[in-house]
Amino acid sequence: MFDLLVVGSGLFGAVIAAEAKKAGKSVMVLERRDHIAGNVYTEEIEGINVHRYGAHIFHTSNERVWEYVNSHARFNRFTNSPLARYGEELFNLPFNMNTFHALWGVVTPDEARKKIEGQIEEVKRSGIREPKNLEEQALLLGGHDIYEKLIKGYTEKQWGRKATDLPAFIIRRLPFRFTYDNNYFDDRYQGIPAGGYTRMVEDILKDVDVKTGVDYLKNRNDAEYAAKMTVYTGLIDEFFDRCLGKLEYRSLRFEDEILDTPDFQGNAVVNYTEYEIPYTRIIEHRHFEPENDRASASRSVITKEFPLEWDEGREPYYPVNDEKNNALYGKYQELANKEKNVIFGGRLGQYRYFDMDDTIDEALKLADRIL
Ligand code: FAD
Ligand code: UDP
């Protein structure tokens, strides 16, 4: 019997498994995909580390988490500065002086503030004061022009729902600033692990036994995997056979192309903010690691991300944290609390929009608590 069985080899599972091993416990990790690392998995194509499940940029202000990842990988100085394309127009993201200049020709922060304050006043005059949903939040942050060109179309195709039916917190993730700074994140630290995320997760798991291609839920009564304690990082509703109903998730379809050009778009991430274009963004992977000298000199790998509703058989990437789903999750949590020897963790187990650093932080805190 193992001291700890960990279900899932994403960041949450990898970190808790490695910490348990360090604390002298016997540990086994089960992973149903045919590879480790969950959604941060990268694989090499044309010498380029391709982010298999969408662009992953590590950013954090959490000292402990930053130290932790740096003990398992060397990070480069990549700074995410995505572009937004709307028709033939290009804008810098996040919303900053470059964006405001391209939208309205304003040059100084003062001019930009006046323009935005004018638009926000209009929004308030229409009766919106406390944001009840994503649309109202976006309008109160930046007014109509930004909302219509850069937020509405992207958000509604990403989530497959009207912006008026989505929670406001989703858009509060994005900085809004009055300097000419295109850095997408406000965090103190940022970068990409040299050689890709898979190598970093391999390093985290180097002393731990892992079995890939095994679905825990199909084998949960198997004596081979008996354990005193289980940390489960899969879908919480699936664990309970969806007995209270299905939680909703958003999925994605990734379409790769290997192009006979060394540089397709000159940037790692370009968002397509029009609703009519079926993908949300194009990722050009070579730009995440410009220092990678294994990368093909003549070819480039790009990936288009097409958002989809999740259904069984697809990967669940984003929890849909609206009121209805959060209430259902609360009921599953009550069931989870009755499971004395199972702890639910990670983006799927806790049904939360965790970034990588939040995920690692949660796993380290769990280690503090149980080990
Ligand atoms: P996962 O990576 O989903 O791992 C869970 C693992 O459990 C999976 O490998 C799954 O196969 C396995 N599993 C599930 N059920 C079972 C079962 N029954 N048996 C065995 N195994 C099972 N964060 C950032 O900080 N920066 C970014 O730029 C960023 N970009 C993102 C882009 C996209 C498209 C997505 C979807 C997420 C992004 N994130 C980003 C968030 C980041 O991916 C997550 O924080 C992190 O990967 C969560 O790790 P996890 O271990 O909780 O989940
Ligand atoms: N968003 C947007 N326009 C953009 C980029 C993002 O409206 O060009 C909105 C969208 O609703 C998205 C949210 O901001 O879901 C958060 O964006 P982020 O880039 O953090 O999304 P993630 O990396 O999690 O996909």
Short mmCIF file of C-alpha atoms and ligand atoms in Angstrom, two decimals:
data_model
loop_
_atom_site.label_atom_id
_atom_site.label_comp_id
_atom_site.label_asym_id
_atom_site.label_seq_id
_atom_site.Cartn_x
_atom_site.Cartn_y
_atom_site.Cartn_z
CA MET A 1 0.00 0.00 0.00
CA PHE A 2 1.39 3.42 -0.99
CA ASP A 3 1.45 6.28 1.47
CA LEU A 4 0.23 8.57 -1.30
CA LEU A 5 -1.39 8.00 -4.69
CA VAL A 6 -1.44 11.06 -6.92
CA VAL A 7 -3.92 11.18 -9.79
CA GLY A 8 -2.60 13.40 -12.59
CA SER A 9 0.93 14.47 -13.47
CA GLY A 10 0.18 18.14 -14.19
CA LEU A 11 1.90 20.78 -12.07
CA PHE A 12 -0.28 20.16 -9.02
CA GLY A 13 0.23 16.39 -9.07
CA ALA A 14 3.95 16.63 -9.86
CA VAL A 15 4.67 19.09 -7.04
CA ILE A 16 2.72 17.28 -4.32
CA ALA A 17 4.18 13.91 -5.39
CA ALA A 18 7.75 15.24 -5.33
CA GLU A 19 7.26 16.91 -1.94
CA ALA A 20 5.81 13.69 -0.48
CA LYS A 21 8.74 11.70 -1.84
CA LYS A 22 11.16 14.22 -0.31
CA ALA A 23 9.37 13.75 3.02
CA GLY A 24 10.12 10.01 2.85
CA LYS A 25 6.67 8.77 1.73
CA SER A 26 6.08 6.01 -0.79
CA VAL A 27 4.35 7.64 -3.77
CA MET A 28 2.82 6.63 -7.10
CA VAL A 29 1.52 8.98 -9.80
CA LEU A 30 -1.12 7.81 -12.30
CA GLU A 31 -1.65 9.78 -15.48
CA ARG A 32 -4.28 8.97 -18.06
CA ARG A 33 -2.65 10.77 -20.97
CA ASP A 34 0.35 9.13 -22.62
CA HIS A 35 2.69 11.80 -21.26
CA ILE A 36 3.44 13.73 -18.07
CA ALA A 37 3.06 17.46 -17.35
CA GLY A 38 -0.68 17.93 -18.01
CA ASN A 39 -1.49 21.13 -19.86
CA VAL A 40 2.01 22.59 -19.65
CA TYR A 41 3.37 19.71 -21.77
CA THR A 42 5.78 20.79 -24.52
CA GLU A 43 7.18 18.64 -27.32
CA GLU A 44 9.96 19.31 -29.78
CA ILE A 45 9.06 19.81 -33.46
CA GLU A 46 11.70 21.15 -35.89
CA GLY A 47 13.90 21.72 -32.84
CA ILE A 48 11.26 24.11 -31.44
CA ASN A 49 9.56 23.46 -28.07
CA VAL A 50 5.89 23.46 -29.00
CA HIS A 51 3.37 24.29 -26.26
CA ARG A 52 1.00 21.39 -26.96
CA TYR A 53 -1.97 22.75 -24.98
CA GLY A 54 -1.73 26.46 -25.66
CA ALA A 55 0.72 29.25 -24.88
CA HIS A 56 2.14 28.97 -21.36
CA ILE A 57 4.06 31.92 -19.97
CA PHE A 58 5.27 31.62 -16.42
CA HIS A 59 4.68 34.75 -14.34
CA THR A 60 4.53 35.26 -10.61
CA SER A 61 5.19 37.58 -7.70
CA ASN A 62 5.32 34.67 -5.28
CA GLU A 63 8.93 34.32 -4.05
CA ARG A 64 8.52 30.76 -2.86
CA VAL A 65 7.04 29.60 -6.15
CA TRP A 66 9.68 31.43 -8.19
CA GLU A 67 12.45 29.83 -6.15
CA TYR A 68 10.78 26.45 -6.52
CA VAL A 69 10.57 26.53 -10.32
CA ASN A 70 14.09 27.93 -10.60
CA SER A 71 15.37 24.96 -8.66
CA HIS A 72 14.00 22.74 -11.45
CA ALA A 73 14.71 24.77 -14.61
CA ARG A 74 16.63 27.75 -15.94
CA PHE A 75 14.21 30.49 -16.98
CA ASN A 76 14.85 32.87 -19.87
CA ARG A 77 13.80 36.54 -19.90
CA PHE A 78 10.77 36.16 -22.17
CA THR A 79 8.21 38.93 -21.68
CA ASN A 80 4.75 38.35 -23.04
CA SER A 81 3.65 41.25 -25.23
CA PRO A 82 0.82 39.94 -27.38
CA LEU A 83 -0.74 41.80 -30.28
CA ALA A 84 -4.44 42.06 -30.98
CA ARG A 85 -5.54 41.99 -34.60
CA TYR A 86 -8.92 43.44 -35.49
CA GLY A 87 -9.45 43.38 -39.26
CA GLU A 88 -6.34 45.04 -40.71
CA GLU A 89 -5.67 47.00 -37.50
CA LEU A 90 -3.03 45.91 -34.99
CA PHE A 91 -3.03 46.89 -31.33
CA ASN A 92 -0.66 46.25 -28.46
CA LEU A 93 -1.88 44.45 -25.39
CA PRO A 94 -2.50 44.73 -22.51
CA PHE A 95 -4.43 47.99 -22.68
CA ASN A 96 -1.72 50.65 -22.48
CA MET A 97 -0.57 53.92 -24.08
CA ASN A 98 0.40 52.15 -27.32
CA THR A 99 -3.13 50.74 -27.57
CA PHE A 100 -4.71 54.11 -26.80
CA HIS A 101 -2.48 55.88 -29.33
CA ALA A 102 -3.46 53.42 -32.07
CA LEU A 103 -7.16 53.73 -31.16
CA TRP A 104 -7.48 57.50 -30.78
CA GLY A 105 -4.18 59.16 -31.70
CA VAL A 106 -3.68 60.33 -28.10
CA VAL A 107 -0.04 60.78 -27.08
CA THR A 108 0.12 61.66 -23.38
CA PRO A 109 -1.29 59.75 -20.41
CA ASP A 110 -3.39 62.80 -19.60
CA GLU A 111 -5.03 62.77 -23.05
CA ALA A 112 -5.66 59.04 -22.77
CA ARG A 113 -7.22 59.34 -19.31
CA LYS A 114 -9.52 62.12 -20.51
CA LYS A 115 -10.65 60.04 -23.47
CA ILE A 116 -11.30 56.96 -21.35
CA GLU A 117 -12.94 58.90 -18.51
CA GLY A 118 -15.27 60.48 -21.09
CA GLN A 119 -16.27 57.03 -22.34
CA ILE A 120 -16.72 55.68 -18.82
CA GLU A 121 -18.95 58.65 -17.95
CA GLU A 122 -21.18 57.69 -20.87
CA VAL A 123 -21.36 54.13 -19.56
CA LYS A 124 -22.30 55.38 -16.09
CA ARG A 125 -24.95 57.68 -17.55
CA SER A 126 -26.55 54.61 -19.11
CA GLY A 127 -27.05 53.29 -15.54
CA ILE A 128 -24.12 50.88 -15.15
CA ARG A 129 -22.26 51.46 -11.88
CA GLU A 130 -21.44 48.23 -10.05
CA PRO A 131 -20.36 45.66 -12.69
CA LYS A 132 -22.68 42.66 -12.64
CA ASN A 133 -20.97 40.79 -15.46
CA LEU A 134 -17.94 40.83 -17.77
CA GLU A 135 -19.48 43.29 -20.25
CA GLU A 136 -20.27 45.86 -17.57
CA GLN A 137 -16.84 45.39 -15.99
CA ALA A 138 -15.07 45.91 -19.34
CA LEU A 139 -17.16 49.01 -20.11
CA LEU A 140 -16.39 50.50 -16.69
CA LEU A 141 -12.67 49.83 -17.14
CA GLY A 142 -12.20 51.24 -20.62
CA GLY A 143 -15.41 52.36 -22.31
CA HIS A 144 -17.07 51.31 -25.57
CA ASP A 145 -14.24 51.53 -28.15
CA ILE A 146 -11.93 49.12 -26.34
CA TYR A 147 -14.80 46.82 -25.47
CA GLU A 148 -16.15 46.61 -29.03
CA LYS A 149 -12.79 46.15 -30.80
CA LEU A 150 -10.69 44.23 -28.35
CA ILE A 151 -12.89 42.44 -25.84
CA LYS A 152 -16.42 41.53 -26.95
CA GLY A 153 -15.65 39.32 -29.97
CA TYR A 154 -12.66 37.57 -28.39
CA THR A 155 -14.49 36.92 -25.12
CA GLU A 156 -17.69 35.66 -26.68
CA LYS A 157 -15.91 33.16 -28.94
CA GLN A 158 -13.48 32.11 -26.18
CA TRP A 159 -16.28 31.33 -23.73
CA GLY A 160 -19.14 30.50 -26.13
CA ARG A 161 -21.37 32.72 -24.03
CA LYS A 162 -22.53 36.34 -24.11
CA ALA A 163 -20.25 38.71 -22.21
CA THR A 164 -23.33 39.66 -20.17
CA ASP A 165 -23.50 36.04 -18.92
CA LEU A 166 -19.85 35.84 -17.81
CA PRO A 167 -18.30 36.75 -14.46
CA ALA A 168 -16.51 40.11 -14.20
CA PHE A 169 -13.32 38.66 -12.67
CA ILE A 170 -12.20 37.16 -15.99
CA ILE A 171 -11.47 40.58 -17.49
CA ARG A 172 -9.92 41.95 -14.29
CA ARG A 173 -7.00 39.57 -14.98
CA LEU A 174 -5.77 41.99 -17.65
CA PRO A 175 -3.77 45.08 -16.66
CA PHE A 176 -4.89 48.54 -17.73
CA ARG A 177 -2.11 51.09 -17.63
CA PHE A 178 -1.14 54.59 -18.74
CA THR A 179 2.49 53.94 -19.71
CA TYR A 180 3.98 52.69 -22.99
CA ASP A 181 4.57 49.23 -21.48
CA ASN A 182 3.45 46.21 -23.51
CA ASN A 183 4.28 43.65 -20.81
CA TYR A 184 1.07 41.59 -20.45
CA PHE A 185 1.72 40.80 -16.79
CA ASP A 186 2.24 42.97 -13.72
CA ASP A 187 4.17 40.26 -11.87
CA ARG A 188 7.72 40.64 -10.56
CA TYR A 189 9.04 37.53 -12.36
CA GLN A 190 8.38 36.10 -15.80
CA GLY A 191 9.97 33.66 -18.24
CA ILE A 192 9.92 30.34 -20.07
CA PRO A 193 11.90 27.33 -18.81
CA ALA A 194 14.79 26.65 -21.18
CA GLY A 195 14.15 23.42 -23.07
CA GLY A 196 10.39 23.53 -22.42
CA TYR A 197 8.04 22.74 -19.55
CA THR A 198 8.17 18.97 -20.00
CA ARG A 199 11.84 19.00 -19.06
CA MET A 200 11.03 21.02 -15.93
CA VAL A 201 8.27 18.61 -14.87
CA GLU A 202 10.59 15.65 -15.58
CA ASP A 203 13.03 17.22 -13.17
CA ILE A 204 10.34 17.73 -10.51
CA LEU A 205 9.30 14.08 -10.88
CA LYS A 206 12.79 12.62 -11.23
CA ASP A 207 12.59 10.50 -8.04
CA VAL A 208 8.91 9.59 -8.32
CA ASP A 209 7.28 6.53 -9.93
CA VAL A 210 4.83 7.57 -12.64
CA LYS A 211 2.54 5.42 -14.78
CA THR A 212 1.16 7.11 -17.88
CA GLY A 213 -1.79 5.79 -19.89
CA VAL A 214 -3.67 4.70 -16.74
CA ASP A 215 -7.08 6.14 -15.89
CA TYR A 216 -7.49 6.08 -12.13
CA LEU A 217 -11.28 6.12 -12.31
CA LYS A 218 -11.27 2.88 -14.30
CA ASN A 219 -8.85 1.28 -11.83
CA ARG A 220 -9.79 2.80 -8.50
CA ASN A 221 -10.56 -0.54 -6.85
CA ASP A 222 -7.38 -2.16 -8.13
CA ALA A 223 -5.29 -3.46 -5.19
CA GLU A 224 -2.14 -2.48 -7.13
CA TYR A 225 -2.96 1.20 -6.52
CA ALA A 226 -4.17 0.98 -2.94
CA ALA A 227 -2.99 3.97 -0.87
CA LYS A 228 -3.49 5.50 2.55
CA MET A 229 -4.17 8.87 0.96
CA THR A 230 -5.06 9.98 -2.59
CA VAL A 231 -4.54 13.40 -4.12
CA TYR A 232 -6.88 13.67 -7.10
CA THR A 233 -6.28 16.41 -9.72
CA GLY A 234 -8.85 15.30 -12.31
CA LEU A 235 -12.39 16.65 -12.79
CA ILE A 236 -14.22 16.73 -9.47
CA ASP A 237 -17.62 15.91 -11.00
CA GLU A 238 -16.19 12.94 -12.89
CA PHE A 239 -14.84 11.52 -9.61
CA PHE A 240 -18.44 11.38 -8.35
CA ASP A 241 -19.80 9.98 -11.65
CA ARG A 242 -21.49 13.34 -12.24
CA CYS A 243 -24.20 12.25 -9.81
CA LEU A 244 -25.29 15.86 -9.15
CA GLY A 245 -25.06 16.94 -12.81
CA LYS A 246 -22.29 18.04 -15.17
CA LEU A 247 -19.99 20.93 -14.43
CA GLU A 248 -19.26 22.97 -17.57
CA TYR A 249 -15.77 23.47 -19.02
CA ARG A 250 -14.42 25.17 -22.13
CA SER A 251 -12.29 23.15 -24.45
CA LEU A 252 -9.96 24.03 -27.31
CA ARG A 253 -8.95 22.47 -30.60
CA PHE A 254 -5.33 23.12 -31.59
CA GLU A 255 -4.38 23.21 -35.26
CA ASP A 256 -0.63 23.12 -35.95
CA GLU A 257 1.14 24.15 -39.13
CA ILE A 258 4.82 23.75 -39.99
CA LEU A 259 5.64 26.63 -42.30
CA ASP A 260 8.54 27.13 -44.72
CA THR A 261 9.42 30.46 -43.21
CA PRO A 262 11.73 31.28 -40.32
CA ASP A 263 9.25 33.82 -38.94
CA PHE A 264 5.52 33.95 -39.65
CA GLN A 265 4.24 36.74 -37.38
CA GLY A 266 7.23 38.27 -35.59
CA ASN A 267 5.69 37.65 -32.17
CA ALA A 268 4.81 34.70 -29.93
CA VAL A 269 1.11 35.53 -29.57
CA VAL A 270 -1.33 37.33 -31.86
CA ASN A 271 -4.96 37.50 -30.69
CA TYR A 272 -7.74 37.72 -33.27
CA THR A 273 -10.40 39.78 -31.59
CA GLU A 274 -13.14 39.64 -34.25
CA TYR A 275 -15.95 37.21 -33.49
CA GLU A 276 -16.13 36.08 -37.15
CA ILE A 277 -12.60 34.59 -37.15
CA PRO A 278 -13.10 31.15 -35.57
CA TYR A 279 -9.79 30.97 -33.71
CA THR A 280 -8.84 33.22 -30.79
CA ARG A 281 -5.10 33.35 -31.26
CA ILE A 282 -2.11 32.18 -33.27
CA ILE A 283 0.95 31.10 -31.34
CA GLU A 284 4.37 31.04 -33.02
CA HIS A 285 6.37 28.82 -30.70
CA ARG A 286 9.92 29.77 -31.68
CA HIS A 287 9.46 33.23 -30.14
CA PHE A 288 9.07 31.79 -26.63
CA GLU A 289 12.73 30.76 -26.67
CA PRO A 290 14.63 33.02 -29.08
CA GLU A 291 17.90 31.75 -27.60
CA ASN A 292 17.14 28.11 -28.56
CA ASP A 293 19.87 27.21 -31.07
CA ARG A 294 18.26 23.85 -31.91
CA ALA A 295 15.33 25.58 -33.58
CA SER A 296 15.11 25.19 -37.37
CA ALA A 297 16.61 28.16 -39.21
CA SER A 298 14.15 27.91 -42.10
CA ARG A 299 10.91 26.58 -40.64
CA SER A 300 8.47 27.74 -38.03
CA VAL A 301 5.66 26.00 -36.12
CA ILE A 302 2.44 27.87 -35.47
CA THR A 303 -0.74 26.79 -33.66
CA LYS A 304 -4.23 28.19 -34.04
CA GLU A 305 -6.52 27.89 -31.00
CA PHE A 306 -10.19 27.20 -31.75
CA PRO A 307 -12.45 27.41 -28.67
CA LEU A 308 -15.08 24.67 -28.22
CA GLU A 309 -17.67 23.63 -25.68
CA TRP A 310 -16.31 20.74 -23.63
CA ASP A 311 -17.82 17.28 -23.92
CA GLU A 312 -16.61 13.85 -22.88
CA GLY A 313 -13.69 12.82 -25.08
CA ARG A 314 -12.30 16.38 -25.19
CA GLU A 315 -9.81 17.92 -22.77
CA PRO A 316 -11.40 20.31 -20.26
CA TYR A 317 -9.17 23.41 -20.24
CA TYR A 318 -11.16 26.14 -18.51
CA PRO A 319 -13.69 25.84 -15.69
CA VAL A 320 -16.68 28.09 -16.43
CA ASN A 321 -16.91 29.88 -13.08
CA ASP A 322 -20.34 31.45 -13.51
CA GLU A 323 -22.91 31.40 -10.70
CA LYS A 324 -24.66 28.25 -11.83
CA ASN A 325 -21.45 26.21 -12.10
CA ASN A 326 -19.94 27.60 -8.90
CA ALA A 327 -23.11 26.60 -7.03
CA LEU A 328 -22.92 23.06 -8.44
CA TYR A 329 -19.23 22.91 -7.60
CA GLY A 330 -20.13 23.85 -4.01
CA LYS A 331 -22.36 20.76 -3.83
CA TYR A 332 -19.56 18.54 -5.15
CA GLN A 333 -17.28 20.08 -2.55
CA GLU A 334 -19.67 18.90 0.16
CA LEU A 335 -19.32 15.37 -1.20
CA ALA A 336 -15.55 15.81 -1.42
CA ASN A 337 -15.40 16.83 2.26
CA LYS A 338 -16.93 13.47 3.19
CA GLU A 339 -14.12 11.59 1.43
CA LYS A 340 -11.76 11.14 4.34
CA ASN A 341 -8.77 9.85 2.37
CA VAL A 342 -9.03 11.87 -0.83
CA ILE A 343 -7.88 15.45 -1.37
CA PHE A 344 -8.97 17.34 -4.49
CA GLY A 345 -6.41 19.71 -6.01
CA GLY A 346 -5.54 21.73 -9.10
CA ARG A 347 -7.51 23.50 -11.81
CA LEU A 348 -9.92 20.63 -12.33
CA GLY A 349 -10.09 19.24 -8.79
CA GLN A 350 -10.75 22.70 -7.30
CA TYR A 351 -12.68 23.99 -10.35
CA ARG A 352 -10.71 27.26 -10.32
CA TYR A 353 -9.03 29.42 -12.99
CA PHE A 354 -5.55 28.83 -11.52
CA ASP A 355 -2.45 30.08 -13.31
CA MET A 356 0.67 27.93 -13.06
CA ASP A 357 2.01 29.83 -10.08
CA ASP A 358 -1.32 29.56 -8.21
CA THR A 359 -1.32 25.82 -8.92
CA ILE A 360 2.20 25.34 -7.54
CA ASP A 361 1.45 27.56 -4.56
CA GLU A 362 -1.66 25.50 -3.73
CA ALA A 363 0.32 22.25 -4.03
CA LEU A 364 3.12 23.55 -1.77
CA LYS A 365 0.57 24.71 0.80
CA LEU A 366 -1.05 21.29 0.72
CA ALA A 367 2.39 19.76 1.28
CA ASP A 368 2.85 22.06 4.32
CA ARG A 369 -0.48 20.85 5.66
CA ILE A 370 -0.35 17.11 5.15
CA LEU A 371 3.31 16.08 5.09
P1 FAD B 1 -3.62 19.75 -15.44
O1 FAD B 1 -2.42 20.27 -16.12
O2 FAD B 1 -4.92 19.73 -16.17
O3 FAD B 1 -3.27 18.29 -14.93
C1 FAD B 1 -4.25 17.35 -14.52
C2 FAD B 1 -3.77 15.99 -15.02
O4 FAD B 1 -4.61 14.97 -14.48
C3 FAD B 1 -3.87 15.87 -16.54
O5 FAD B 1 -2.63 15.49 -17.08
C4 FAD B 1 -4.95 14.79 -16.74
O6 FAD B 1 -4.69 13.98 -17.89
C5 FAD B 1 -4.80 13.99 -15.46
N1 FAD B 1 -6.01 13.24 -15.12
C6 FAD B 1 -7.28 13.72 -15.07
N2 FAD B 1 -8.13 12.71 -14.72
C7 FAD B 1 -7.37 11.61 -14.54
C8 FAD B 1 -7.68 10.26 -14.20
N3 FAD B 1 -8.95 9.86 -13.97
N4 FAD B 1 -6.66 9.37 -14.11
C9 FAD B 1 -5.38 9.75 -14.36
N5 FAD B 1 -5.03 11.02 -14.70
C10 FAD B 1 -6.03 11.93 -14.79
N6 FAD B 1 -1.02 29.51 -16.63
C11 FAD B 1 -0.05 30.44 -16.55
O7 FAD B 1 0.48 30.68 -15.46
N7 FAD B 1 0.39 31.12 -17.67
C12 FAD B 1 -0.15 30.88 -18.90
O8 FAD B 1 0.28 31.51 -19.89
C13 FAD B 1 -1.18 29.92 -19.01
N8 FAD B 1 -1.74 29.67 -20.20
C14 FAD B 1 -2.71 28.73 -20.30
C15 FAD B 1 -3.26 28.48 -21.55
C16 FAD B 1 -4.24 27.52 -21.70
C17 FAD B 1 -4.81 27.23 -23.05
C18 FAD B 1 -4.70 26.79 -20.55
C19 FAD B 1 -5.76 25.74 -20.69
C20 FAD B 1 -4.17 27.05 -19.30
C21 FAD B 1 -3.17 28.01 -19.15
N9 FAD B 1 -2.58 28.27 -17.92
C22 FAD B 1 -1.59 29.23 -17.83
C23 FAD B 1 -2.98 27.53 -16.69
C24 FAD B 1 -2.13 26.27 -16.45
O9 FAD B 1 -2.27 25.39 -17.54
C25 FAD B 1 -2.63 25.59 -15.17
O10 FAD B 1 -2.50 26.43 -14.04
C26 FAD B 1 -1.90 24.29 -14.80
O11 FAD B 1 -1.51 23.55 -15.91
C27 FAD B 1 -2.80 23.46 -13.91
O12 FAD B 1 -2.17 22.27 -13.50
P2 FAD B 1 -3.03 21.09 -12.89
O13 FAD B 1 -2.06 20.06 -12.42
O14 FAD B 1 -4.01 21.61 -11.93
O15 FAD B 1 -3.94 20.54 -14.10
N1 UDP B 2 -9.51 38.98 -23.48
C1 UDP B 2 -10.05 39.79 -24.44
N2 UDP B 2 -9.29 40.15 -25.50
C2 UDP B 2 -8.00 39.74 -25.65
C3 UDP B 2 -7.44 38.93 -24.64
C4 UDP B 2 -8.23 38.55 -23.57
O1 UDP B 2 -11.21 40.14 -24.36
O2 UDP B 2 -7.36 40.10 -26.65
C5 UDP B 2 -10.37 38.58 -22.33
C6 UDP B 2 -11.06 37.23 -22.56
O3 UDP B 2 -12.33 37.28 -21.97
C7 UDP B 2 -10.17 36.27 -21.81
C8 UDP B 2 -9.76 37.12 -20.62
O4 UDP B 2 -9.60 38.44 -21.15
O5 UDP B 2 -10.85 35.09 -21.43
C9 UDP B 2 -8.46 36.68 -19.95
O6 UDP B 2 -7.42 36.70 -20.90
P1 UDP B 2 -6.11 35.87 -20.73
O7 UDP B 2 -5.17 36.24 -21.82
O8 UDP B 2 -5.68 35.99 -19.33
O9 UDP B 2 -6.69 34.40 -21.00
P2 UDP B 2 -6.00 32.95 -20.90
O10 UDP B 2 -4.53 33.11 -21.06
O11 UDP B 2 -6.42 32.41 -19.59
O12 UDP B 2 -6.64 32.24 -22.05
#
